[in-house]
Short mmCIF file of C-alpha atoms in Angstrom, two decimals:
data_model
loop_
_atom_site.label_atom_id
_atom_site.label_comp_id
_atom_site.label_asym_id
_atom_site.label_seq_id
_atom_site.Cartn_x
_atom_site.Cartn_y
_atom_site.Cartn_z
CA MET A 777 53.76 2.32 7.85
CA ASN A 778 55.69 -0.10 10.19
CA GLN A 779 57.19 -2.24 6.92
CA GLN A 780 60.23 -2.80 8.87
CA SER A 781 58.36 -4.16 12.01
CA SER A 782 58.32 -7.87 12.46
CA SER A 783 55.13 -7.98 14.56
CA TYR A 784 52.26 -8.64 12.38
CA PHE A 785 49.42 -10.92 12.12
CA ASP A 786 49.78 -13.19 8.78
CA VAL A 787 46.29 -13.42 6.41
CA ILE A 788 45.95 -17.28 6.30
CA HIS A 789 42.52 -17.00 5.42
CA PRO A 790 40.91 -13.13 4.69
CA GLY A 791 37.16 -14.42 5.33
CA ILE A 792 34.39 -13.38 3.45
CA LEU A 793 34.24 -9.87 3.90
CA THR A 794 37.25 -8.62 6.50
CA THR A 795 37.86 -5.06 6.64
CA ILE A 796 39.78 -2.51 9.07
CA GLN A 797 38.05 -0.27 10.31
CA ASP A 798 38.45 2.68 12.94
CA LEU A 799 35.19 4.92 14.16
CA GLY A 800 35.13 5.99 10.31
CA ARG A 801 35.58 9.51 8.17
CA TYR A 802 34.33 12.48 9.25
CA GLY A 803 34.10 16.18 7.51
CA GLN A 804 35.12 14.80 4.15
CA SER A 805 31.64 15.20 2.52
CA HIS A 806 32.74 18.03 0.09
CA LEU A 807 34.71 15.29 -1.57
CA GLY A 808 31.82 13.13 -1.85
CA LEU A 809 33.18 11.12 1.04
CA THR A 810 31.01 8.99 2.77
CA SER A 811 31.55 8.20 6.46
CA GLY A 812 32.27 4.14 6.52
CA GLY A 813 33.10 2.59 10.09
CA PRO A 814 31.93 -0.01 11.89
CA ALA A 815 28.55 -1.69 11.23
CA ASP A 816 27.73 -2.21 14.66
CA LYS A 817 29.23 0.89 17.02
CA GLN A 818 28.97 -0.61 20.50
CA ALA A 819 30.51 -3.94 19.64
CA PHE A 820 33.13 -2.16 17.53
CA LEU A 821 34.02 -0.45 21.05
CA TRP A 822 34.00 -2.83 23.19
CA ALA A 823 36.37 -4.80 21.32
CA ASN A 824 38.78 -1.62 22.08
CA ARG A 825 38.05 -1.01 25.70
CA LEU A 826 38.51 -4.45 26.30
CA LEU A 827 42.69 -3.67 25.76
CA ASN A 828 42.37 -0.27 27.25
CA ASN A 829 42.72 0.91 23.59
CA ALA A 830 41.93 4.13 22.90
CA GLU A 831 38.46 4.67 20.94
CA ASN A 832 39.38 4.97 17.83
CA CYS A 833 41.90 2.31 17.32
CA PRO A 834 41.90 0.57 13.99
CA VAL A 835 40.56 -2.87 14.30
CA LEU A 836 39.15 -6.23 11.80
CA GLU A 837 35.45 -6.28 11.29
CA VAL A 838 34.91 -9.65 9.98
CA ASN A 839 31.95 -10.20 8.19
CA PHE A 840 30.33 -13.43 8.79
CA GLY A 841 33.73 -14.99 9.37
CA GLY A 842 36.10 -17.27 7.72
CA LEU A 843 39.08 -15.84 9.14
CA LYS A 844 42.37 -17.44 10.05
CA LEU A 845 45.28 -15.31 10.60
CA ILE A 846 48.64 -16.41 12.43
CA ALA A 847 50.22 -13.68 14.77
CA LYS A 848 54.34 -13.30 14.63
CA THR A 849 55.07 -11.80 17.47
CA ALA A 850 53.33 -11.92 20.91
CA THR A 851 50.41 -9.45 21.83
CA THR A 852 47.14 -9.27 23.04
CA ILE A 853 43.76 -9.70 21.39
CA ALA A 854 39.52 -8.93 22.18
CA VAL A 855 37.10 -10.30 20.16
CA THR A 856 33.38 -8.90 20.47
CA GLY A 857 30.44 -8.90 18.04
CA ALA A 858 28.70 -11.83 16.44
CA ASN A 859 28.76 -15.46 17.68
CA ALA A 860 31.31 -17.05 15.54
CA PRO A 861 33.24 -19.66 17.13
CA LEU A 862 36.81 -18.06 18.29
CA THR A 863 39.54 -20.90 18.11
CA ILE A 864 43.47 -19.99 18.85
CA ASN A 865 45.52 -22.96 18.07
CA GLY A 866 42.66 -25.06 17.64
CA HIS A 867 41.23 -24.60 21.05
CA SER A 868 37.62 -22.67 21.45
CA LYS A 869 37.64 -19.24 22.88
CA ASP A 870 35.52 -16.93 24.56
CA SER A 871 34.17 -14.04 22.66
CA TRP A 872 33.37 -10.69 24.68
CA ARG A 873 37.22 -10.76 26.22
CA SER A 874 40.77 -10.52 25.44
CA HIS A 875 43.23 -13.04 25.37
CA ARG A 876 46.85 -13.05 25.15
CA VAL A 877 48.39 -14.74 22.09
CA ASN A 878 51.86 -15.99 21.14
CA PRO A 879 54.61 -16.05 18.13
CA ASP A 880 53.06 -18.12 15.14
CA ASP A 881 49.76 -18.35 17.12
CA GLU A 882 46.28 -19.41 14.83
CA ILE A 883 43.97 -17.70 15.25
CA GLU A 884 40.39 -18.19 13.67
CA ILE A 885 37.14 -16.72 13.51
CA GLY A 886 34.88 -19.15 11.88
CA PHE A 887 31.33 -18.69 10.93
CA ALA A 888 28.65 -16.41 12.46
CA THR A 889 25.64 -17.99 14.53
CA GLN A 890 23.73 -15.15 16.04
CA GLY A 891 24.84 -11.53 14.51
CA CYS A 892 27.11 -11.45 11.43
CA ARG A 893 29.78 -8.82 12.37
CA ALA A 894 32.79 -9.90 14.64
CA TYR A 895 35.82 -7.54 15.57
CA LEU A 896 38.94 -8.21 16.44
CA ALA A 897 41.19 -5.51 18.27
CA VAL A 898 44.94 -5.93 18.90
CA VAL A 899 46.43 -3.82 21.94
CA ALA A 900 47.05 -0.44 20.33
CA GLY A 901 45.50 -0.87 17.54
CA LEU A 902 46.52 -2.13 13.89
CA LEU A 903 49.06 -0.08 12.32
CA VAL A 904 47.55 1.42 9.27
CA GLU A 905 47.95 4.91 7.26
CA SER A 906 45.24 6.53 7.15
CA GLN A 907 43.41 8.59 4.33
CA PHE A 908 41.25 11.47 5.29
CA ASN A 909 41.51 11.17 8.69
CA SER A 910 40.20 7.60 8.81
CA VAL A 911 41.86 4.38 8.38
CA SER A 912 37.74 3.00 7.96
CA THR A 913 37.61 0.45 4.57
CA VAL A 914 35.20 1.79 1.90
CA ILE A 915 35.27 -0.49 -0.72
CA ARG A 916 33.02 0.91 -2.65
CA GLU A 917 35.42 4.17 -2.74
CA LYS A 918 38.45 2.33 -2.80
CA VAL A 919 39.53 4.56 0.37
CA GLY A 920 40.72 3.18 3.26
CA GLY A 921 42.12 0.26 5.38
CA MET A 922 44.05 -1.90 2.71
CA ASN A 923 44.38 -0.41 -0.55
CA GLY A 924 40.67 0.50 -0.34
CA GLY A 925 39.95 -3.15 -0.20
CA SER A 926 38.81 -6.21 2.25
CA LEU A 927 41.68 -8.33 3.42
CA LYS A 928 42.93 -10.82 1.01
CA ALA A 929 45.32 -14.00 2.03
CA GLY A 930 49.11 -12.95 2.23
CA ASP A 931 48.41 -9.52 3.83
CA HIS A 932 50.32 -8.65 7.19
CA LEU A 933 48.76 -6.44 9.59
CA PHE A 934 51.10 -4.60 11.70
CA TYR A 935 51.30 -4.22 15.49
CA GLU A 936 52.94 -2.83 18.11
CA PRO A 937 55.00 -5.14 20.20
CA SER A 938 53.07 -5.61 23.70
CA PRO A 939 54.08 -7.11 27.13
CA LYS A 940 51.85 -9.01 28.92
CA GLN A 941 48.80 -7.13 30.64
CA PRO A 942 45.08 -8.05 32.45
CA LEU A 943 43.22 -9.83 30.30
CA TYR A 944 39.75 -8.38 30.80
CA ALA A 945 35.94 -10.10 29.97
CA LEU A 946 32.74 -8.32 29.93
CA TYR A 947 29.85 -10.04 32.12
CA ALA A 948 27.53 -11.76 30.48
CA ASN A 949 24.28 -9.49 31.29
CA ASP A 950 26.34 -6.82 29.19
CA ILE A 951 26.86 -8.76 25.98
CA PRO A 952 24.75 -7.17 23.54
CA ARG A 953 22.04 -10.25 22.23
CA TYR A 954 21.60 -10.22 18.86
CA ALA A 955 17.58 -11.62 17.60
CA ASN A 956 16.41 -12.36 14.57
CA SER A 957 13.58 -10.32 15.44
CA LEU A 958 13.60 -6.75 16.91
CA THR A 959 11.85 -3.38 17.03
CA VAL A 960 13.49 -0.41 15.85
CA ARG A 961 13.16 2.31 17.53
CA VAL A 962 13.02 5.57 14.90
CA VAL A 963 13.66 8.94 15.50
CA THR A 964 10.73 10.60 12.78
CA GLY A 965 12.05 13.77 10.51
CA TYR A 966 13.10 14.31 6.98
CA GLN A 967 9.77 14.43 4.66
CA TYR A 968 7.76 12.25 7.59
CA ASP A 969 4.86 15.19 7.96
CA LEU A 970 4.41 14.12 3.82
CA PHE A 971 3.64 10.59 4.41
CA GLU A 972 -0.22 10.22 4.21
CA ARG A 973 -0.66 9.21 7.63
CA SER A 974 -2.66 5.50 6.83
CA GLU A 975 0.83 4.65 5.42
CA LEU A 976 2.66 6.21 8.81
CA ALA A 977 0.55 3.31 10.24
CA LYS A 978 1.41 0.68 7.70
CA PHE A 979 4.86 1.17 8.49
CA PHE A 980 4.81 1.18 12.14
CA SER A 981 2.12 -1.33 12.96
CA ASN A 982 3.40 -4.34 10.63
CA GLU A 983 6.51 -6.18 10.26
CA TYR A 984 8.97 -6.08 7.70
CA GLN A 985 11.69 -8.41 7.20
CA VAL A 986 15.43 -7.72 5.85
CA SER A 987 15.73 -9.01 2.33
CA ALA A 988 18.35 -10.75 0.31
CA GLN A 989 19.84 -7.05 -0.05
CA TYR A 990 21.45 -6.24 2.92
CA ASP A 991 25.04 -4.86 3.33
CA ARG A 992 27.55 -2.08 5.15
CA MET A 993 25.19 0.11 2.74
CA GLY A 994 22.10 -0.28 3.51
CA TYR A 995 19.25 -2.95 4.49
CA ARG A 996 16.66 -3.59 2.22
CA LEU A 997 13.57 -4.46 3.84
CA ASN A 998 10.41 -6.64 2.17
CA GLY A 999 7.09 -5.87 3.76
CA PRO A 1000 3.63 -3.98 3.04
CA ALA A 1001 4.52 -1.14 0.17
CA ILE A 1002 4.90 2.23 1.56
CA GLN A 1003 3.18 4.62 -0.95
CA SER A 1004 4.11 8.41 -1.09
CA ASN A 1005 2.88 11.46 -3.07
CA ILE A 1006 6.02 12.60 -2.94
CA SER A 1007 7.42 13.54 -6.61
CA GLN A 1008 10.02 15.14 -7.68
CA LEU A 1009 12.63 15.41 -4.20
CA LEU A 1010 15.45 17.36 -4.86
CA SER A 1011 18.91 14.96 -3.77
CA GLU A 1012 19.67 15.94 -0.08
CA GLY A 1013 22.16 14.81 2.30
CA ILE A 1014 21.55 11.64 4.47
CA CYS A 1015 22.42 10.59 7.71
CA ASN A 1016 23.43 7.45 9.06
CA GLY A 1017 20.18 5.06 9.71
CA ALA A 1018 17.90 6.85 7.68
CA ILE A 1019 15.34 5.14 6.27
CA GLN A 1020 14.20 5.85 2.56
CA VAL A 1021 11.09 4.66 0.76
CA PRO A 1022 11.96 4.45 -3.48
CA PRO A 1023 8.52 4.07 -5.80
CA ASP A 1024 8.23 0.32 -4.97
CA GLY A 1025 7.53 1.19 -1.04
CA GLN A 1026 9.80 -1.51 -0.07
CA PRO A 1027 12.08 0.25 3.33
CA ILE A 1028 16.08 0.81 2.93
CA VAL A 1029 17.94 1.26 6.18
CA LEU A 1030 20.69 3.30 5.19
CA SER A 1031 23.80 2.57 6.96
CA VAL A 1032 27.83 3.56 7.50
CA ASP A 1033 28.51 3.17 3.71
CA ARG A 1034 25.98 4.81 2.35
CA GLN A 1035 25.71 7.55 -0.41
CA THR A 1036 26.23 10.80 0.98
CA ILE A 1037 23.07 11.88 -0.78
CA GLY A 1038 19.97 10.98 -2.27
CA GLY A 1039 16.70 11.75 -3.70
CA TYR A 1040 14.09 9.63 -1.72
CA PRO A 1041 11.74 10.68 0.12
CA LYS A 1042 12.41 9.03 3.96
CA LEU A 1043 10.61 8.46 7.33
CA GLY A 1044 13.43 9.45 9.67
CA SER A 1045 16.54 7.53 11.23
CA VAL A 1046 17.01 4.63 13.08
CA LEU A 1047 18.65 5.50 16.24
CA SER A 1048 22.13 4.42 16.49
CA LEU A 1049 21.73 2.11 19.18
CA ASP A 1050 19.14 -0.21 17.19
CA LEU A 1051 21.10 0.36 13.95
CA ASP A 1052 23.85 -1.60 15.76
CA LEU A 1053 21.28 -4.80 16.32
CA LEU A 1054 20.02 -4.24 13.12
CA MET A 1055 23.55 -4.52 11.25
CA GLN A 1056 23.79 -7.62 13.16
CA THR A 1057 21.26 -9.20 11.41
CA SER A 1058 20.33 -11.19 8.19
CA GLN A 1059 17.68 -12.15 5.60
CA GLY A 1060 14.94 -13.30 7.09
CA ALA A 1061 15.18 -10.72 10.07
CA LYS A 1062 11.83 -9.79 11.61
CA VAL A 1063 11.75 -6.14 11.85
CA HIS A 1064 9.08 -3.46 13.98
CA PHE A 1065 9.70 0.08 13.98
CA GLU A 1066 8.66 2.57 16.49
CA PRO A 1067 8.48 5.94 16.49
CA ILE A 1068 10.00 8.09 18.96
CA SER A 1069 10.67 11.71 19.33
CA ILE A 1070 14.16 13.30 19.18
CA HIS A 1071 13.44 14.46 23.50
CA TYR A 1072 13.39 10.44 23.91
CA ALA A 1073 16.27 9.92 21.62
CA HIS A 1074 18.77 12.43 23.18
CA THR A 1075 17.72 10.83 26.84
CA LEU A 1076 18.41 6.92 25.78
CA LEU A 1077 21.63 8.14 24.10
CA HIS A 1078 22.46 9.74 27.45
CA LEU A 1079 21.63 6.90 29.28
CA ALA A 1080 23.57 4.84 27.16
CA LYS A 1081 26.92 6.49 27.28
CA ALA A 1082 26.13 6.55 31.40
CA LYS A 1083 25.84 2.79 31.72
CA TYR A 1084 28.68 2.31 29.21
CA THR A 1085 31.10 4.29 31.13
CA ASP A 1086 30.11 2.63 34.47
CA THR A 1087 30.07 -0.64 33.28
CA LYS A 1088 32.84 -2.70 34.91
CA LEU A 1089 34.96 -5.51 33.62
CA ILE A 1090 35.68 -8.65 34.91
CA LYS A 1091 39.46 -8.98 35.38
CA VAL A 1092 40.58 -12.78 34.46
CA ALA A 1093 43.35 -14.70 35.47
CA LEU A 1094 46.20 -14.47 33.21
CA MET B 975 -1.83 17.56 0.20
CA GLN B 976 -0.68 20.83 -0.75
CA GLN B 977 0.36 22.96 2.05
CA VAL B 978 2.13 25.83 2.14
CA VAL B 979 6.32 25.55 2.82
CA HIS B 980 8.10 28.61 4.20
CA TYR B 981 11.20 28.82 3.74
CA PRO B 982 14.05 28.34 5.12
CA GLN B 983 12.86 25.54 7.19
CA ILE B 984 14.53 23.31 9.61
CA GLU B 985 13.69 19.59 9.91
CA ILE B 986 15.00 16.68 12.24
CA ALA B 987 16.97 14.15 10.18
CA GLY B 988 18.08 11.98 13.07
CA GLU B 989 18.50 11.71 16.52
CA GLY B 990 22.32 13.66 15.79
CA ALA B 991 20.93 15.51 12.49
CA VAL B 992 18.75 18.41 11.71
CA ILE B 993 18.13 18.78 7.56
CA ILE B 994 17.91 23.36 6.70
CA TYR B 995 15.96 23.54 3.60
CA LEU B 996 16.08 26.83 2.09
CA ASP B 997 14.17 26.57 -1.28
CA LYS B 998 11.86 24.34 -2.72
CA VAL B 999 14.21 24.81 -6.29
CA ALA B 1000 17.79 24.52 -6.90
CA SER B 1001 19.11 27.85 -8.04
CA ASN B 1002 22.59 29.86 -8.39
CA THR B 1003 21.62 32.13 -5.69
CA THR B 1004 20.66 29.35 -3.35
CA ILE B 1005 23.55 26.90 -3.62
CA LYS B 1006 25.59 30.16 -3.03
CA LYS B 1007 23.71 30.85 0.09
CA ILE B 1008 23.74 27.37 1.21
CA SER B 1009 28.06 26.75 0.88
CA GLN B 1010 28.11 30.90 2.92
CA LEU B 1011 26.03 28.86 5.50
CA LYS B 1012 27.98 25.94 6.03
CA HIS B 1013 30.77 27.60 6.55
CA SER B 1014 29.42 29.70 8.93
CA ILE B 1015 28.09 26.83 10.90
CA ALA B 1016 31.50 25.05 10.69
CA ARG B 1017 32.80 27.84 12.51
CA VAL B 1018 30.10 28.65 14.74
CA LEU B 1019 29.11 24.81 15.81
CA ALA B 1020 32.60 23.66 15.55
CA ASP B 1021 32.86 21.88 18.68
CA SER B 1022 29.48 20.26 17.94
CA VAL B 1023 29.26 19.51 14.00
CA VAL B 1024 30.54 16.29 12.55
CA GLU B 1025 29.51 16.24 9.36
CA LEU B 1026 27.90 19.41 7.25
CA VAL B 1027 26.48 17.78 3.72
CA PRO B 1028 24.97 20.67 0.83
CA SER B 1029 22.62 19.38 -1.94
CA TYR B 1030 20.71 20.93 -4.52
CA ALA B 1031 18.35 23.67 -1.77
CA SER B 1032 19.47 21.84 1.65
CA LEU B 1033 22.14 21.52 3.96
CA LEU B 1034 22.02 18.74 6.50
CA VAL B 1035 23.64 19.26 10.09
CA ILE B 1036 25.45 16.32 11.58
CA PHE B 1037 26.11 17.27 14.94
CA ASP B 1038 27.36 14.54 18.05
CA PRO B 1039 24.27 14.71 20.66
CA ILE B 1040 26.44 13.83 23.13
CA LYS B 1041 27.78 17.21 23.15
CA THR B 1042 24.86 19.02 22.31
CA ASP B 1043 21.41 18.76 21.50
CA TYR B 1044 19.30 19.43 18.48
CA TYR B 1045 17.18 22.10 20.74
CA ALA B 1046 20.85 23.94 21.33
CA VAL B 1047 21.56 23.33 17.27
CA LYS B 1048 18.29 24.41 15.83
CA LYS B 1049 18.36 27.70 17.76
CA VAL B 1050 22.07 28.60 16.82
CA LEU B 1051 20.82 27.54 13.58
CA SER B 1052 17.68 29.81 13.31
CA ALA B 1053 20.03 32.72 14.66
CA LEU B 1054 22.53 32.10 11.83
CA LEU B 1055 19.71 32.16 9.13
CA GLU B 1056 18.30 35.17 10.34
CA GLU B 1057 21.57 37.16 9.55
CA ASP B 1058 21.40 39.07 6.40
CA THR B 1059 22.73 37.26 3.44
CA SER B 1060 21.99 39.09 0.54
CA GLU B 1061 25.59 39.62 0.22
CA ILE B 1062 27.18 36.63 -0.69
CA GLU B 1063 30.80 36.87 -0.18
CA SER B 1064 32.37 35.92 -3.84
CA THR B 1065 34.71 33.29 -2.56
CA HIS B 1066 33.37 30.99 -5.61
CA LYS B 1067 35.37 30.08 -8.32
CA THR B 1068 35.02 29.07 -11.46
CA ILE B 1069 36.67 26.03 -13.18
CA GLU B 1070 37.45 25.41 -16.19
CA LEU B 1071 37.33 21.93 -17.57
CA PRO B 1072 38.68 20.81 -20.92
CA VAL B 1073 36.21 17.94 -22.67
CA TYR B 1074 36.42 15.79 -26.03
CA TYR B 1075 33.22 15.83 -27.08
CA SER B 1076 32.95 13.50 -30.22
CA LEU B 1077 31.30 10.25 -31.42
CA GLU B 1078 34.18 8.49 -30.37
CA SER B 1079 34.39 9.80 -27.00
CA GLY B 1080 30.85 10.17 -26.80
CA PRO B 1081 28.79 7.01 -27.15
CA ASP B 1082 25.42 8.84 -27.24
CA LEU B 1083 25.98 11.72 -28.74
CA GLN B 1084 24.79 11.27 -31.75
CA SER B 1085 21.37 9.39 -30.47
CA LEU B 1086 21.34 12.77 -28.22
CA ALA B 1087 21.47 14.60 -31.25
CA ASN B 1088 18.67 12.52 -33.27
CA ARG B 1089 16.47 12.61 -30.02
CA SER B 1090 16.82 16.79 -29.96
CA GLY B 1091 16.42 17.05 -33.03
CA LEU B 1092 19.80 19.35 -33.28
CA SER B 1093 23.12 18.58 -35.21
CA VAL B 1094 25.96 16.97 -33.21
CA GLU B 1095 27.52 20.55 -33.44
CA ASP B 1096 24.74 21.97 -32.09
CA VAL B 1097 25.11 19.82 -29.04
CA ILE B 1098 28.37 20.62 -28.40
CA GLU B 1099 28.11 24.04 -29.03
CA ILE B 1100 25.00 24.64 -26.49
CA HIS B 1101 26.93 22.45 -23.69
CA GLN B 1102 29.66 24.16 -23.47
CA LYS B 1103 28.41 27.52 -23.58
CA THR B 1104 26.55 27.69 -20.63
CA ILE B 1105 28.19 28.48 -17.20
CA TYR B 1106 27.08 25.42 -14.57
CA HIS B 1107 27.46 25.55 -10.77
CA VAL B 1108 28.16 22.66 -8.77
CA TYR B 1109 24.71 21.91 -6.64
CA ALA B 1110 26.29 18.63 -4.70
CA ILE B 1111 28.94 16.57 -4.82
CA GLY B 1112 28.13 12.66 -4.29
CA PHE B 1113 27.32 9.25 -5.69
CA ALA B 1114 30.96 8.82 -6.00
CA PRO B 1115 33.86 10.23 -4.68
CA GLY B 1116 34.43 13.87 -6.90
CA PHE B 1117 30.75 13.34 -8.48
CA ALA B 1118 29.73 16.66 -9.07
CA PHE B 1119 26.09 17.45 -10.42
CA LEU B 1120 26.15 20.55 -12.29
CA GLY B 1121 22.96 22.75 -12.98
CA GLU B 1122 21.44 23.34 -15.11
CA VAL B 1123 21.32 21.91 -18.94
CA ASP B 1124 20.07 23.81 -21.54
CA LYS B 1125 16.48 22.42 -22.45
CA ARG B 1126 17.52 21.68 -25.88
CA ILE B 1127 19.23 19.21 -25.39
CA ALA B 1128 18.07 17.66 -21.54
CA CYS B 1129 18.24 13.88 -22.09
CA PRO B 1130 16.45 11.32 -19.91
CA ARG B 1131 18.99 8.22 -18.20
CA LEU B 1132 19.22 5.16 -20.59
CA ALA B 1133 16.66 3.00 -20.08
CA SER B 1134 19.63 0.68 -18.85
CA PRO B 1135 22.56 1.79 -17.19
CA ARG B 1136 26.24 0.64 -18.76
CA ALA B 1137 28.05 -1.58 -15.90
CA LYS B 1138 30.87 0.62 -16.90
CA VAL B 1139 31.70 4.16 -17.67
CA ALA B 1140 34.81 5.51 -19.02
CA LYS B 1141 37.02 7.70 -16.25
CA GLY B 1142 36.19 11.38 -17.68
CA SER B 1143 33.12 10.39 -19.12
CA VAL B 1144 31.28 14.02 -19.60
CA GLY B 1145 27.65 12.64 -19.46
CA ILE B 1146 23.71 14.56 -19.18
CA ALA B 1147 20.89 13.11 -17.31
CA ASP B 1148 17.53 15.60 -17.39
CA ARG B 1149 18.86 18.63 -16.77
CA GLN B 1150 22.22 18.04 -15.40
CA THR B 1151 25.24 17.24 -16.18
CA ALA B 1152 28.39 15.79 -14.49
CA ILE B 1153 31.97 14.23 -15.27
CA TYR B 1154 32.87 10.51 -14.16
CA PRO B 1155 35.89 10.79 -11.73
CA ASN B 1156 36.80 7.27 -12.11
CA VAL B 1157 35.44 4.31 -13.85
CA SER B 1158 31.68 3.41 -12.75
CA PRO B 1159 29.05 2.15 -13.10
CA GLY B 1160 26.19 4.72 -14.87
CA GLY B 1161 23.17 5.59 -16.66
CA TRP B 1162 24.23 8.93 -17.89
CA ASN B 1163 24.01 10.40 -21.14
CA LEU B 1164 27.95 9.87 -22.52
CA ILE B 1165 28.83 12.81 -24.79
CA GLY B 1166 32.64 13.76 -24.43
CA LEU B 1167 35.53 12.81 -22.54
CA CYS B 1168 37.95 15.00 -20.27
CA PRO B 1169 41.57 14.13 -19.87
CA GLN B 1170 41.92 15.62 -16.15
CA THR B 1171 41.92 13.68 -13.41
CA LEU B 1172 39.09 15.08 -11.38
CA PHE B 1173 39.54 12.73 -8.00
CA ASP B 1174 42.11 10.62 -7.08
CA PRO B 1175 42.60 9.43 -3.66
CA ASN B 1176 46.30 9.22 -3.78
CA VAL B 1177 47.05 12.64 -5.42
CA ALA B 1178 46.43 15.77 -3.69
CA PRO B 1179 44.74 18.14 -4.21
CA TYR B 1180 41.68 15.74 -4.67
CA LEU B 1181 39.12 18.10 -5.90
CA THR B 1182 39.15 21.47 -7.41
CA TYR B 1183 35.44 22.58 -6.99
CA GLN B 1184 33.12 22.90 -4.23
CA VAL B 1185 29.44 22.73 -4.15
CA GLY B 1186 28.79 26.47 -5.08
CA ASP B 1187 31.61 27.10 -7.44
CA SER B 1188 31.17 27.45 -11.02
CA VAL B 1189 32.27 25.32 -14.34
CA LYS B 1190 32.84 25.56 -17.46
CA PHE B 1191 33.77 23.24 -20.49
CA ASP B 1192 35.94 24.60 -23.19
CA ALA B 1193 35.99 21.80 -26.24
CA ILE B 1194 39.42 20.99 -27.13
CA THR B 1195 40.53 18.33 -30.06
CA ARG B 1196 41.79 14.69 -30.08
CA ASP B 1197 45.23 15.90 -30.51
CA GLU B 1198 44.66 18.27 -27.36
CA PHE B 1199 42.85 15.64 -25.67
CA LEU B 1200 46.03 13.11 -26.06
CA ALA B 1201 48.25 15.75 -24.99
CA LEU B 1202 46.42 16.34 -21.99
CA GLY B 1203 47.00 12.41 -21.46
CA GLY B 1204 43.75 11.64 -22.24
CA LYS B 1205 43.20 7.85 -22.98
CA LEU B 1206 40.96 6.65 -25.99
#
């Protein structure tokens, strides 16, 4: 870590839950370590892209808001994700674009009104020592980020000093929309064929609500209970977005901080593009599930990738 | 709904994940096959596989769905599964771990003995006589699920889990046993303490065992436990 550098953000208010994330920690499941990474990968990628950063640069994931930083030297930042008031020295600024900050500027991200996770990136990424090939913070495992935990007041977040560079913004049409009512697509799989057809019909035709238990590990939903006759399932590997059905029948969509293995029956997994949007919802959000084939899922992913690559940014005046 | 299932089976798990089921039940042979298969897949699909999660009788294969696709992955996996794996390479280790079994280090030892109709000494003897196999690593970093515990000392989880289980605690849940690598909540029946650090994210080597390895426990005395750095 660049402890000698005088370029850093001084954390004045850490916010409710702010962590450092890169794309995640892979190839470490033999240690029982989960992936971590951004809960909303699309918003994370845009934050780095607005600065012309490499894809995997470490950024701040600001859950719910309440962050206040002071920049010690000039740099350029970009903020994406949840609709939360962004101010620099008290002046309101737009998200989904980059901003120049000067020495002693105060950067604040207030509380989110739509969506719940914002991303703050800095040119060339935050300088953080990686653990097991990633800086992603997984608090439950005490791994990554700032000593395995969330930001605390007084923390110093180092970055490379950077010269002025053009500023960019996303066209309004390209900005993801976070809604309190959404349909998420599900690639059916795992024990799907072992559920009764009537139970599957129930799951895919009813509305579920995000319960009070929603975090980076998973979203527990409330709605018509799904029965399963599947007993004695051996614990097995869980992928991102997997939908597990515990004995009470209330589905849980598992996400980036999930445990790597588990023994509840699963219906399949939420399409990553929709999981990003689900992870921006909070308690009370209404969710419908729609089954899709693996074939269609692959098509959607390739199209989304093509669109992302092709999206042009607006160059804004310095 | 009873269906006849033939193993191995390859099922879709997600947009970029398939799960291979090698058997309905866990066994030493199956877990060693899974461990071997994991290494083969890591070699053959090195460019597109991002994570491999072995557990009991299955192996989850997570791949990059932009670099490859379900059909291509399934084809490679099917071919690998058809290869003769009757010759299991003996790359698996046996790890010996010291355990201080006692009433002071194992708060559930007495109740487990009472429940099983055995003496405390018998429970210790039975637990450390068995050679266990690492069926899975998960729940918490470094937490290894070891099987199978002798039926006589098998015991269901506590009705209400402890908020805080000491680092190194050796527990039994049904026919599984495990050591808690770090302080965590937990509902297993605790019968002893291991003085060795099993997983510390800041100190390499991070973990001495892998899925497929074998573990043997050796009973040690209180003095030996303390000499090895154990804390009570």
